[in-house]
Each structure stands twice: as structure tokens, then as C-alpha cells.
mmCIF file of C-alpha atoms in Angstrom:
data_model
loop_
_atom_site.group_PDB
_atom_site.id
_atom_site.type_symbol
_atom_site.label_atom_id
_atom_site.label_comp_id
_atom_site.label_asym_id
_atom_site.label_seq_id
_atom_site.Cartn_x
_atom_site.Cartn_y
_atom_site.Cartn_z
ATOM 1 C CA MET A 1 0.000 0.000 0.000
ATOM 2 C CA MET A 2 1.438 3.310 -1.040
ATOM 3 C CA ASP A 3 1.777 6.124 1.465
ATOM 4 C CA ALA A 4 -0.478 9.094 0.896
ATOM 5 C CA PRO A 5 1.382 11.945 -0.788
ATOM 6 C CA ALA A 6 2.548 14.702 1.514
ATOM 7 C CA PRO A 7 0.538 17.909 1.228
ATOM 8 C CA ALA A 8 2.063 20.392 -1.172
ATOM 9 C CA ALA A 9 4.071 23.172 0.420
ATOM 10 C CA PRO A 10 2.578 26.624 -0.053
ATOM 11 C CA PRO A 11 4.241 28.655 -2.801
ATOM 12 C CA PRO A 12 6.966 30.977 -1.569
ATOM 13 C CA LEU A 13 5.972 34.571 -0.985
ATOM 14 C CA ALA A 14 8.216 36.020 -3.657
ATOM 15 C CA ASP A 15 7.888 38.780 -6.219
ATOM 16 C CA ILE A 16 4.871 40.283 -4.488
ATOM 17 C CA PRO A 17 3.865 43.883 -3.711
ATOM 18 C CA LEU A 18 5.237 45.611 -0.612
ATOM 19 C CA THR A 19 3.068 48.242 1.068
ATOM 20 C CA ILE A 20 4.227 50.324 4.027
ATOM 21 C CA ILE A 21 1.234 51.385 6.128
ATOM 22 C CA GLY A 22 0.935 54.034 8.802
ATOM 23 C CA HIS A 23 0.898 57.807 9.192
ATOM 24 C CA PRO A 24 3.279 59.018 6.456
ATOM 25 C CA TRP A 25 2.242 62.688 6.622
ATOM 26 C CA ALA A 26 1.957 63.051 10.395
ATOM 27 C CA PRO A 27 4.501 65.219 12.311
ATOM 28 C CA ILE A 28 4.702 62.658 15.143
ATOM 29 C CA GLY A 29 7.154 59.992 16.229
ATOM 30 C CA MET A 30 5.352 57.169 14.411
ATOM 31 C CA GLY A 31 5.367 59.283 11.258
ATOM 32 C CA GLU A 32 9.087 59.930 11.612
ATOM 33 C CA GLN A 33 9.913 56.260 12.064
ATOM 34 C CA MET A 34 7.814 55.330 9.019
ATOM 35 C CA ARG A 35 9.496 57.982 6.885
ATOM 36 C CA SER A 36 12.886 56.784 8.100
ATOM 37 C CA HIS A 37 12.107 53.343 6.674
ATOM 38 C CA LEU A 38 10.921 54.902 3.414
ATOM 39 C CA HIS A 39 14.277 56.678 3.087
ATOM 40 C CA ALA A 40 16.050 53.427 3.968
ATOM 41 C CA GLY A 41 14.066 51.509 1.378
ATOM 42 C CA ASN A 42 14.795 54.095 -1.293
ATOM 43 C CA ALA A 43 18.506 53.852 -0.519
ATOM 44 C CA VAL A 44 18.578 50.138 -1.442
ATOM 45 C CA GLY A 45 16.095 50.242 -4.302
ATOM 46 C CA LEU A 46 13.236 48.684 -2.366
ATOM 47 C CA HIS A 47 10.068 48.672 -4.460
ATOM 48 C CA HIS A 48 7.462 49.860 -1.991
ATOM 49 C CA ARG A 49 4.119 51.602 -1.892
ATOM 50 C CA VAL A 50 2.806 53.841 0.913
ATOM 51 C CA TYR A 51 -0.675 53.746 2.427
ATOM 52 C CA ASP A 52 -2.000 56.446 4.769
ATOM 53 C CA ILE A 53 -4.247 54.448 7.077
ATOM 54 C CA PHE A 54 -6.259 57.192 8.813
ATOM 55 C CA ARG A 55 -5.666 60.126 6.436
ATOM 56 C CA TYR A 56 -5.948 62.708 9.190
ATOM 57 C CA ALA A 57 -2.653 64.626 8.892
ATOM 58 C CA ARG A 58 -2.339 67.865 6.966
ATOM 59 C CA ARG A 59 -0.120 67.562 3.911
ATOM 60 C CA VAL A 60 1.884 70.743 4.277
ATOM 61 C CA ASP A 61 5.533 69.720 4.794
ATOM 62 C CA PRO A 62 7.488 69.939 1.498
ATOM 63 C CA ALA A 63 9.945 67.263 2.625
ATOM 64 C CA HIS A 64 7.108 64.842 3.375
ATOM 65 C CA ALA A 65 5.565 65.564 -0.012
ATOM 66 C CA ALA A 66 8.828 64.909 -1.863
ATOM 67 C CA LEU A 67 9.242 61.557 -0.109
ATOM 68 C CA VAL A 68 5.689 60.253 0.220
ATOM 69 C CA ALA A 69 3.719 61.556 -2.751
ATOM 70 C CA PRO A 70 5.571 59.530 -5.432
ATOM 71 C CA LEU A 71 5.000 56.329 -3.432
ATOM 72 C CA GLU A 72 1.448 56.819 -2.187
ATOM 73 C CA ALA A 73 -1.226 54.293 -3.165
ATOM 74 C CA ASP A 74 -4.986 54.192 -2.661
ATOM 75 C CA ASP A 75 -5.246 50.464 -1.995
ATOM 76 C CA VAL A 76 -3.452 47.633 -0.207
ATOM 77 C CA PRO A 77 -3.158 44.543 -2.415
ATOM 78 C CA PRO A 78 -2.224 41.072 -1.174
ATOM 79 C CA GLY A 79 1.486 40.875 -0.484
ATOM 80 C CA ILE A 80 3.922 42.111 2.122
ATOM 81 C CA ARG A 81 2.650 44.821 4.476
ATOM 82 C CA ILE A 82 4.795 46.671 7.011
ATOM 83 C CA PHE A 83 2.650 48.498 9.580
ATOM 84 C CA HIS A 84 4.227 51.428 11.444
ATOM 85 C CA VAL A 85 1.563 51.716 14.145
ATOM 86 C CA ASN A 86 1.414 51.493 17.924
ATOM 87 C CA GLY A 87 0.075 48.467 19.742
ATOM 88 C CA ASP A 88 -3.048 50.289 20.898
ATOM 89 C CA GLU A 89 -3.925 51.130 17.274
ATOM 90 C CA VAL A 90 -4.007 47.571 15.940
ATOM 91 C CA GLU A 91 -7.757 46.943 16.006
ATOM 92 C CA ARG A 92 -8.611 50.372 14.555
ATOM 93 C CA VAL A 93 -5.968 50.025 11.849
ATOM 94 C CA ILE A 94 -7.188 46.596 10.727
ATOM 95 C CA ALA A 95 -10.783 47.824 10.778
ATOM 96 C CA ALA A 96 -9.883 50.880 8.665
ATOM 97 C CA LEU A 97 -7.967 48.709 6.190
ATOM 98 C CA GLU A 98 -10.862 46.319 5.713
ATOM 99 C CA ALA A 99 -13.473 49.106 5.598
ATOM 100 C CA ARG A 100 -11.704 50.393 2.473
ATOM 101 C CA GLY A 101 -11.737 47.019 0.758
ATOM 102 C CA GLY A 102 -8.412 45.608 1.919
ATOM 103 C CA SER A 103 -7.964 42.190 3.496
ATOM 104 C CA PHE A 104 -5.621 41.753 6.440
ATOM 105 C CA ALA A 105 -5.676 37.979 5.971
ATOM 106 C CA ASP A 106 -4.418 38.189 2.376
ATOM 107 C CA GLY A 107 -0.926 39.405 3.229
ATOM 108 C CA TYR A 108 2.265 38.715 5.119
ATOM 109 C CA ASN A 109 1.856 41.324 7.841
ATOM 110 C CA ILE A 110 4.741 42.886 9.795
ATOM 111 C CA ILE A 111 4.329 45.450 12.578
ATOM 112 C CA VAL A 112 6.929 47.936 13.839
ATOM 113 C CA PRO A 113 5.670 49.206 17.222
ATOM 114 C CA ALA A 114 7.248 51.866 19.398
ATOM 115 C CA TRP A 115 7.543 51.728 23.180
ATOM 116 C CA GLU A 116 9.638 53.533 25.784
ATOM 117 C CA LEU A 117 9.612 51.441 28.997
ATOM 118 C CA PRO A 118 11.431 48.187 29.853
ATOM 119 C CA ALA A 119 8.373 45.938 29.451
ATOM 120 C CA TYR A 120 5.925 46.186 26.567
ATOM 121 C CA PRO A 121 2.303 46.511 27.799
ATOM 122 C CA ALA A 122 0.670 43.107 28.164
ATOM 123 C CA ALA A 123 -2.631 44.700 27.126
ATOM 124 C CA TRP A 124 -1.190 45.439 23.680
ATOM 125 C CA ALA A 125 0.917 42.315 23.214
ATOM 126 C CA GLU A 126 -1.974 40.143 22.045
ATOM 127 C CA GLY A 127 -2.655 42.541 19.199
ATOM 128 C CA LEU A 128 0.947 42.187 18.000
ATOM 129 C CA LYS A 129 0.516 38.421 17.851
ATOM 130 C CA ARG A 130 -1.977 38.877 15.021
ATOM 131 C CA PHE A 131 0.970 39.759 12.785
ATOM 132 C CA ASP A 132 3.299 37.325 11.060
ATOM 133 C CA GLU A 133 6.318 39.041 12.599
ATOM 134 C CA VAL A 134 7.361 42.021 14.659
ATOM 135 C CA TRP A 135 10.294 44.341 13.974
ATOM 136 C CA ALA A 136 12.071 46.307 16.704
ATOM 137 C CA LEU A 137 13.435 49.819 16.248
ATOM 138 C CA SER A 138 16.049 49.261 18.970
ATOM 139 C CA ARG A 139 17.447 46.462 21.056
ATOM 140 C CA PHE A 140 15.814 48.104 24.066
ATOM 141 C CA ILE A 141 12.398 47.754 22.418
ATOM 142 C CA ALA A 142 13.240 44.167 21.454
ATOM 143 C CA ASP A 143 13.967 43.378 25.104
ATOM 144 C CA GLY A 144 10.710 45.043 26.160
ATOM 145 C CA LEU A 145 8.768 42.978 23.629
ATOM 146 C CA ALA A 146 10.479 39.801 24.837
ATOM 147 C CA ALA A 147 9.416 40.651 28.402
ATOM 148 C CA ALA A 148 5.814 40.562 27.133
ATOM 149 C CA GLY A 149 6.325 37.245 25.333
ATOM 150 C CA VAL A 150 6.647 38.761 21.846
ATOM 151 C CA GLU A 151 9.516 37.676 19.595
ATOM 152 C CA SER A 152 10.927 40.396 17.360
ATOM 153 C CA HIS A 153 13.692 41.110 14.885
ATOM 154 C CA TRP A 154 15.962 44.115 15.359
ATOM 155 C CA ILE A 155 15.935 46.470 12.363
ATOM 156 C CA GLY A 156 16.529 49.945 13.788
ATOM 157 C CA GLN A 157 15.584 53.188 12.120
ATOM 158 C CA ALA A 158 17.523 55.569 9.914
ATOM 159 C CA VAL A 159 18.611 59.015 11.125
ATOM 160 C CA GLU A 160 20.513 60.134 8.034
ATOM 161 C CA PRO A 161 19.607 63.746 7.177
ATOM 162 C CA GLU A 162 18.484 64.948 3.794
ATOM 163 C CA TYR A 163 21.351 67.038 2.512
ATOM 164 C CA GLY A 164 20.783 70.587 1.297
ATOM 165 C CA PRO A 165 20.653 74.214 2.458
ATOM 166 C CA LEU A 166 19.847 74.848 6.106
ATOM 167 C CA LEU A 167 18.453 77.850 7.934
ATOM 168 C CA PRO A 168 21.061 79.822 9.926
ATOM 169 C CA ARG A 169 21.063 80.612 13.642
ATOM 170 C CA ARG A 170 19.708 84.072 13.083
ATOM 171 C CA HIS A 171 16.501 82.568 11.679
ATOM 172 C CA PHE A 172 15.795 81.270 15.200
ATOM 173 C CA ALA A 173 17.215 84.350 16.971
ATOM 174 C CA ILE A 174 20.001 82.209 18.448
ATOM 175 C CA ARG A 175 23.174 84.081 19.352
ATOM 176 C CA GLU A 176 25.951 83.471 16.846
ATOM 177 C CA SER A 177 28.748 83.572 19.424
ATOM 178 C CA ALA A 178 27.224 81.232 22.021
ATOM 179 C CA PHE A 179 27.850 77.583 22.762
ATOM 180 C CA VAL A 180 24.276 76.357 22.311
ATOM 181 C CA LEU A 181 22.586 73.496 24.138
ATOM 182 C CA LEU A 182 19.339 72.219 22.620
ATOM 183 C CA THR A 183 16.650 69.887 23.922
ATOM 184 C CA PHE A 184 13.267 68.745 22.569
ATOM 185 C CA PHE A 185 10.194 67.904 24.636
ATOM 186 C CA ASP A 186 6.412 67.714 24.450
ATOM 187 C CA LEU A 187 4.389 69.296 27.242
ATOM 188 C CA SER A 188 1.216 67.505 26.156
ATOM 189 C CA SER A 189 2.644 63.984 26.337
ATOM 190 C CA TYR A 190 4.133 62.974 29.702
ATOM 191 C CA ALA A 191 6.952 65.521 29.830
ATOM 192 C CA ALA A 192 8.556 63.620 32.733
ATOM 193 C CA ARG A 193 9.925 61.048 30.258
ATOM 194 C CA LYS A 194 11.867 63.586 28.199
ATOM 195 C CA ASN A 195 12.783 65.299 31.503
ATOM 196 C CA PRO A 196 13.406 68.884 30.320
ATOM 197 C CA PHE A 197 13.467 69.979 33.969
ATOM 198 C CA ALA A 198 16.843 68.239 34.383
ATOM 199 C CA VAL A 199 18.208 70.036 31.303
ATOM 200 C CA VAL A 200 17.252 73.386 32.808
ATOM 201 C CA GLU A 201 18.949 72.342 36.058
ATOM 202 C CA LEU A 202 22.081 71.407 34.103
ATOM 203 C CA PHE A 203 22.110 74.780 32.389
ATOM 204 C CA ASN A 204 21.568 76.670 35.652
ATOM 205 C CA ARG A 205 24.471 74.852 37.314
ATOM 206 C CA LEU A 206 26.806 75.628 34.435
ATOM 207 C CA ARG A 207 25.738 79.277 34.456
ATOM 208 C CA ALA A 208 26.183 79.550 38.220
ATOM 209 C CA GLU A 209 29.762 78.325 38.136
ATOM 210 C CA ALA A 210 30.748 80.548 35.174
ATOM 211 C CA PRO A 211 28.287 83.453 34.917
ATOM 212 C CA PHE A 212 30.096 85.123 32.022
ATOM 213 C CA ARG A 213 30.473 82.018 29.867
ATOM 214 C CA ASP A 214 28.820 82.540 26.469
ATOM 215 C CA LEU A 215 26.266 79.763 26.864
ATOM 216 C CA GLN A 216 22.697 79.561 25.623
ATOM 217 C CA LEU A 217 19.944 76.972 26.126
ATOM 218 C CA VAL A 218 17.242 76.417 23.516
ATOM 219 C CA LEU A 219 14.079 74.575 24.526
ATOM 220 C CA LYS A 220 12.098 73.302 21.533
ATOM 221 C CA ALA A 221 8.612 72.609 22.847
ATOM 222 C CA LYS A 222 6.060 70.687 20.860
ATOM 223 C CA ASN A 223 2.450 71.735 21.419
ATOM 224 C CA GLY A 224 3.501 75.160 22.591
ATOM 225 C CA GLU A 225 -0.089 76.148 23.045
ATOM 226 C CA HIS A 226 -0.042 74.079 26.234
ATOM 227 C CA GLY A 227 2.039 76.710 28.001
ATOM 228 C CA ALA A 228 5.671 76.083 27.074
ATOM 229 C CA GLU A 229 6.638 79.733 27.384
ATOM 230 C CA GLU A 230 5.067 80.052 30.838
ATOM 231 C CA TRP A 231 6.654 76.807 32.035
ATOM 232 C CA ALA A 232 10.141 77.873 30.954
ATOM 233 C CA LYS A 233 9.804 81.266 32.632
ATOM 234 C CA GLY A 234 8.537 79.602 35.768
ATOM 235 C CA VAL A 235 11.463 77.196 36.175
ATOM 236 C CA ALA A 236 14.278 79.412 34.909
ATOM 237 C CA ALA A 237 14.217 83.198 34.656
ATOM 238 C CA ASP A 238 17.628 83.268 32.973
ATOM 239 C CA PRO A 239 17.423 85.399 29.796
ATOM 240 C CA GLN A 240 19.926 83.030 28.183
ATOM 241 C CA ILE A 241 17.150 80.443 27.806
ATOM 242 C CA LYS A 242 15.212 80.635 24.547
ATOM 243 C CA VAL A 243 11.928 78.811 24.026
ATOM 244 C CA ILE A 244 10.769 77.873 20.533
ATOM 245 C CA ASP A 245 7.145 76.790 20.740
ATOM 246 C CA THR A 246 5.996 77.332 17.152
ATOM 247 C CA PRO A 247 5.632 74.280 14.878
ATOM 248 C CA LEU A 248 8.589 73.566 12.587
ATOM 249 C CA ASP A 249 8.611 71.584 9.369
ATOM 250 C CA THR A 250 11.318 69.065 8.510
ATOM 251 C CA LEU A 251 13.690 71.746 7.230
ATOM 252 C CA GLY A 252 13.132 73.807 10.373
ATOM 253 C CA VAL A 253 13.797 70.912 12.744
ATOM 254 C CA ARG A 254 16.922 69.857 10.871
ATOM 255 C CA SER A 255 18.169 73.443 10.760
ATOM 256 C CA LEU A 256 17.558 73.956 14.478
ATOM 257 C CA ILE A 257 19.527 70.828 15.366
ATOM 258 C CA ASN A 258 22.329 71.934 13.062
ATOM 259 C CA ALA A 259 22.356 75.352 14.776
ATOM 260 C CA CYS A 260 23.206 73.847 18.175
ATOM 261 C CA ASP A 261 26.606 72.769 19.486
ATOM 262 C CA CYS A 262 25.306 70.016 21.743
ATOM 263 C CA PHE A 263 21.968 68.201 21.737
ATOM 264 C CA VAL A 264 20.985 67.298 25.301
ATOM 265 C CA SER A 265 18.630 64.468 26.245
ATOM 266 C CA LEU A 266 18.491 63.778 29.977
ATOM 267 C CA HIS A 267 15.636 61.396 29.308
ATOM 268 C CA ARG A 268 14.281 58.833 31.703
ATOM 269 C CA ALA A 269 13.543 56.421 28.857
ATOM 270 C CA GLU A 270 13.738 56.410 25.063
ATOM 271 C CA GLY A 271 12.451 53.735 22.742
ATOM 272 C CA PHE A 272 15.041 54.780 20.174
ATOM 273 C CA GLY A 273 16.302 58.316 20.776
ATOM 274 C CA ARG A 274 15.791 60.025 17.453
ATOM 275 C CA GLY A 275 16.817 63.481 18.708
ATOM 276 C CA PRO A 276 20.376 62.521 19.702
ATOM 277 C CA GLY A 277 20.643 60.271 16.640
ATOM 278 C CA GLU A 278 19.735 63.026 14.200
ATOM 279 C CA ALA A 279 22.065 65.445 15.975
ATOM 280 C CA MET A 280 24.975 63.005 15.665
ATOM 281 C CA ALA A 281 24.173 62.391 12.003
ATOM 282 C CA LEU A 282 24.380 66.154 11.429
ATOM 283 C CA GLY A 283 27.787 66.268 13.097
ATOM 284 C CA ARG A 284 26.594 67.760 16.397
ATOM 285 C CA LEU A 285 27.764 66.591 19.798
ATOM 286 C CA ALA A 286 25.163 64.605 21.757
ATOM 287 C CA LEU A 287 24.859 64.317 25.540
ATOM 288 C CA ALA A 288 22.270 61.841 26.795
ATOM 289 C CA THR A 289 21.319 59.523 29.610
ATOM 290 C CA GLY A 290 23.273 56.296 29.208
ATOM 291 C CA TRP A 291 20.218 54.061 29.193
ATOM 292 C CA SER A 292 17.542 52.708 26.831
ATOM 293 C CA GLY A 293 17.212 52.870 23.049
ATOM 294 C CA ASN A 294 19.936 55.435 22.348
ATOM 295 C CA LEU A 295 22.610 52.915 23.379
ATOM 296 C CA ASP A 296 22.193 51.280 19.969
ATOM 297 C CA PHE A 297 24.312 54.097 18.542
ATOM 298 C CA MET A 298 25.756 56.120 21.453
ATOM 299 C CA THR A 299 28.977 55.069 23.199
ATOM 300 C CA ALA A 300 31.376 56.710 25.611
ATOM 301 C CA GLU A 301 33.739 57.226 22.655
ATOM 302 C CA ASN A 302 31.353 58.962 20.259
ATOM 303 C CA SER A 303 29.132 60.975 22.638
ATOM 304 C CA LEU A 304 28.653 62.072 26.244
ATOM 305 C CA LEU A 305 26.792 59.381 28.197
ATOM 306 C CA VAL A 306 25.411 60.463 31.552
ATOM 307 C CA ARG A 307 25.404 58.181 34.590
ATOM 308 C CA HIS A 308 22.036 57.350 36.070
ATOM 309 C CA GLY A 309 20.256 55.488 38.822
ATOM 310 C CA MET A 310 16.960 53.683 38.393
ATOM 311 C CA ARG A 311 13.679 54.445 40.105
ATOM 312 C CA GLU A 312 10.159 53.079 39.973
ATOM 313 C CA LEU A 313 7.583 55.030 38.045
ATOM 314 C CA GLN A 314 5.020 56.864 40.107
ATOM 315 C CA PRO A 315 1.269 56.569 39.448
ATOM 316 C CA ASP A 316 0.242 58.073 36.102
ATOM 317 C CA GLU A 317 3.740 59.261 35.173
ATOM 318 C CA TYR A 318 3.400 57.205 31.992
ATOM 319 C CA PRO A 319 0.893 54.755 30.481
ATOM 320 C CA HIS A 320 1.208 51.204 31.836
ATOM 321 C CA TRP A 321 3.540 52.435 34.577
ATOM 322 C CA GLN A 322 2.778 49.648 37.051
ATOM 323 C CA GLY A 323 5.877 47.618 37.945
ATOM 324 C CA GLN A 324 8.098 49.615 35.592
ATOM 325 C CA SER A 325 11.311 51.513 36.306
ATOM 326 C CA TRP A 326 13.193 54.166 34.399
ATOM 327 C CA ALA A 327 16.390 56.178 34.639
ATOM 328 C CA ASP A 328 17.183 59.049 36.977
ATOM 329 C CA PRO A 329 20.071 60.863 35.235
ATOM 330 C CA ASP A 330 22.871 62.373 37.311
ATOM 331 C CA VAL A 331 22.862 66.095 36.500
ATOM 332 C CA GLY A 332 26.183 66.587 38.290
ATOM 333 C CA HIS A 333 27.814 64.024 36.027
ATOM 334 C CA ALA A 334 26.318 65.776 32.987
ATOM 335 C CA CYS A 335 28.031 68.968 34.164
ATOM 336 C CA ASP A 336 31.320 67.094 34.550
ATOM 337 C CA LEU A 337 31.033 65.784 30.992
ATOM 338 C CA LEU A 338 30.228 69.156 29.464
ATOM 339 C CA ARG A 339 32.776 71.249 31.351
ATOM 340 C CA PRO A 340 35.857 70.039 29.384
ATOM 341 C CA VAL A 341 33.993 70.582 26.112
ATOM 342 C CA LEU A 342 33.059 74.133 27.084
ATOM 343 C CA ASP A 343 36.702 74.794 27.991
ATOM 344 C CA ASP A 344 37.983 73.211 24.767
ATOM 345 C CA PRO A 345 35.321 73.168 21.995
ATOM 346 C CA ALA A 346 37.730 71.364 19.648
ATOM 347 C CA ARG A 347 37.527 68.356 21.941
ATOM 348 C CA GLY A 348 33.753 68.200 21.518
ATOM 349 C CA ALA A 349 34.005 68.747 17.770
ATOM 350 C CA ALA A 350 36.359 65.768 17.417
ATOM 351 C CA MET A 351 33.952 63.551 19.353
ATOM 352 C CA ALA A 352 31.067 64.800 17.211
ATOM 353 C CA ARG A 353 32.919 63.878 14.010
ATOM 354 C CA ARG A 354 33.523 60.377 15.348
ATOM 355 C CA GLY A 355 29.870 60.092 16.313
ATOM 356 C CA GLN A 356 28.699 61.219 12.901
ATOM 357 C CA GLY A 357 30.704 58.543 11.122
ATOM 358 C CA GLU A 358 29.616 55.794 13.474
ATOM 359 C CA VAL A 359 25.905 56.622 13.542
ATOM 360 C CA LEU A 360 25.739 56.830 9.748
ATOM 361 C CA ARG A 361 27.476 53.474 9.428
ATOM 362 C CA SER A 362 24.981 51.774 11.752
ATOM 363 C CA HIS A 363 21.835 53.885 11.251
ATOM 364 C CA GLY A 364 22.268 55.547 7.885
ATOM 365 C CA ASN A 365 19.682 54.955 5.192
ATOM 366 C CA ARG A 366 21.650 52.237 3.435
ATOM 367 C CA ALA A 367 22.531 50.396 6.656
ATOM 368 C CA VAL A 368 18.898 50.197 7.750
ATOM 369 C CA GLY A 369 17.725 49.443 4.214
ATOM 370 C CA LEU A 370 20.083 46.471 3.989
ATOM 371 C CA ARG A 371 18.732 45.120 7.294
ATOM 372 C CA ILE A 372 15.185 45.412 5.942
ATOM 373 C CA LEU A 373 16.160 43.547 2.776
ATOM 374 C CA ALA A 374 18.008 40.860 4.737
ATOM 375 C CA ARG A 375 14.981 40.280 6.958
ATOM 376 C CA LEU A 376 12.615 39.974 4.019
ATOM 377 C CA GLU A 377 14.967 37.632 2.205
ATOM 378 C CA ALA A 378 15.303 35.467 5.327
ATOM 379 C CA GLU A 379 11.584 34.715 5.007
ATOM 380 C CA GLY A 380 11.740 34.242 1.243
ATOM 381 C CA LEU A 381 10.038 37.578 0.684
ATOM 382 C CA LYS A 382 11.078 39.514 -2.382
ATOM 383 C CA PRO A 383 9.257 42.758 -3.181
ATOM 384 C CA SER A 384 8.102 42.982 -6.754
ATOM 385 C CA PRO A 385 9.525 45.625 -9.100
ATOM 386 C CA GLU A 386 5.971 46.048 -10.412
ATOM 387 C CA ALA A 387 4.858 47.243 -6.950
ATOM 388 C CA ASP A 388 6.140 50.760 -7.439
#
């Protein structure tokens, strides 16, 4: 009696369309990470389409238009889909896709979630398991996903700047002669994580010990309508602190980073750390807490890493705070790291040049694009040239 024939293996998922789904026009972190993967894909000739899942963002940034518009599609065919969405968006995203005639079940679905604490929320982990695989933007995020029982593959995100003319310091009313410290934060979204209060303390200490040093602090506040100007005046009356609370487009953000001497991030936790990464890619010195996602590209040799302790989150300091801990950066150590650079700017410039080379090698567009290609090829997935 002959054995029954083995069931035929499914055909390999090869030469099929690739659609990247998310918020390509949105001036938010998830939009930035999606656009970083579009740049990375372009750098390696990836044939991809772009799908705006909720279509809520205004389409006003020229840099977004140049990148997204040539790739944008009105449908999501069967094939490879890479979703740049947060874990709490999964159900709404799938519902929106299928309401417009798409089928989640007809594709090989990959999700690239963001998260900033050591353990990914258990409440969102089940949604991630609906996808065929999960990609991590940093090793820190990968560890957080693993803590929630979710396997992932480290890909990273690109921080390589678009090259071209930049706005000068005078555009932002920043003093030409000063050594400029810059930090970004968002008053409407759990400001304790970005920890701008510690940056102001750092600046005040440096000013107190050398009152006549030509030093300026720039606070770039997102959602300035929430009172950024009043907050800054309340915590530091020093006239050497400048607050920028008006929205900036991509050119404005890149120009502002380029206008600083040192980007400062005394964060308590970062999923990736795009601010320091972009600053390093532009050749600026970066000083940051030596913990969480930024350690993928920051070292003691290419940047200024600040010592820290760990403390438990307090109620409502951040979503899903229960049982989580984050960093408490040592402001005194940050002062110690900056002091030699202020005394000898050439020392900081040399470190910044080293950092620029290293971050572009590991998180430039081509480096990230090659990791995306390698991951797709590992699963036998080959985007189709016809998909563009």
C-alpha cells in the first residue's frame, strides 16, 4: 500500500507587492519612524508603496511631499505589508484597512511598534501576535517585547539627514557667538519622560559656576499652546534660555539641530532616541542619559553618556507604569562631561565627528535598508519591481 502523498508546500511569498502602512504625513514619532524606513528603502532600491491608514494629517511639509507623494497608493493589495503603528492602534488600523476594501488575511503582515519602557504593555501584546512578525526599532524595544512574550527582529531606524541648504542661527534668533545646548520635549505627552526639567537644572548649574560664559539653552517645545513659554519662565528666569514653541517643518527641525553645538537628552527612557541620533548624524555633539534605546548608537567614545540610577515610576507618570522603572540621570555628572567641552570646543568637535561617522554606518539609510532587505529575504520575501 502506497503512502499518501505529503501535502504540497505553499508557494513561496516572492515577487509580491510591498506596502508600508501608517501615518506618512503626520509630524509625530510614528510618522518619523515610518518615513525613516521609506528613506532606507529608497537607498537600497526597495520597491514599496505607501498607504496612509487614517488620512488625518495635513499635507503641508514639502519634505514629506517629496518623499511620500511619489510612493502613495490608494489600496493595499495582497502581499507584504509593514505596519508602522502602535500596539493600541491595531484593532482600529485593521478595521480601517478592511473598511476600504483591503484584506488583512491576504498578506504577510509585519508590525513595527514603538515603546519607551522596559516591558511592553501586556494589554497590547496580544494585538501584536496577530501579525506574522514584529520588527524592533532598537534592542531596548526588542527586550521590552520579549518581556511581554513577543519575539521580534531588530531592524533599527535611519537618522541620516536629507542634505541641502539649512536655515542659519539668526533665523531662530540664536546668538551666533554662544555655545548652544538644545533639547526637545512635548508638554502635552508625559513631559517627565523627556525630563526637560533636568536640562534646565544642568544649564543653571553651568551658568552659576561661570556666569560670564557665552552659553545659551534652547528649549524646543512641541504643542507650545499648552504653556511652554510660561513653564520655561517659571522654572528658569535666565534670559539666556530661549523657548521655541511654534511648529517647525522638517527643514526647520533639521536646521535647528544643526544650529546647536550640543543636543541634550536627559531622558528617563527612550524607545530609540531620534533626537540625539539626528544630531549626531548632522555632526553635532550629543549628551544623553546612558540608558535605553539610544545605546544602539551612542557610546562613551562617540558621545557624552550620563550616569544614572533607576527608580520606579510613580502613578500616572506614563501609560502602563505599574511595575516599571526608568532612569534618573545624574545632573552633576552631565556637568562634569560638558565642562571640558566648554573649555575646549575642539575636543567636543572631534567627538562629534567620530559620532557622525559611526551613527551613519549603523543607522544611515543604506545600513537600515540592507537590514530590511536581509529580513525579508530570510523569510523568502522579495518585493516585486511592479509594486512601485
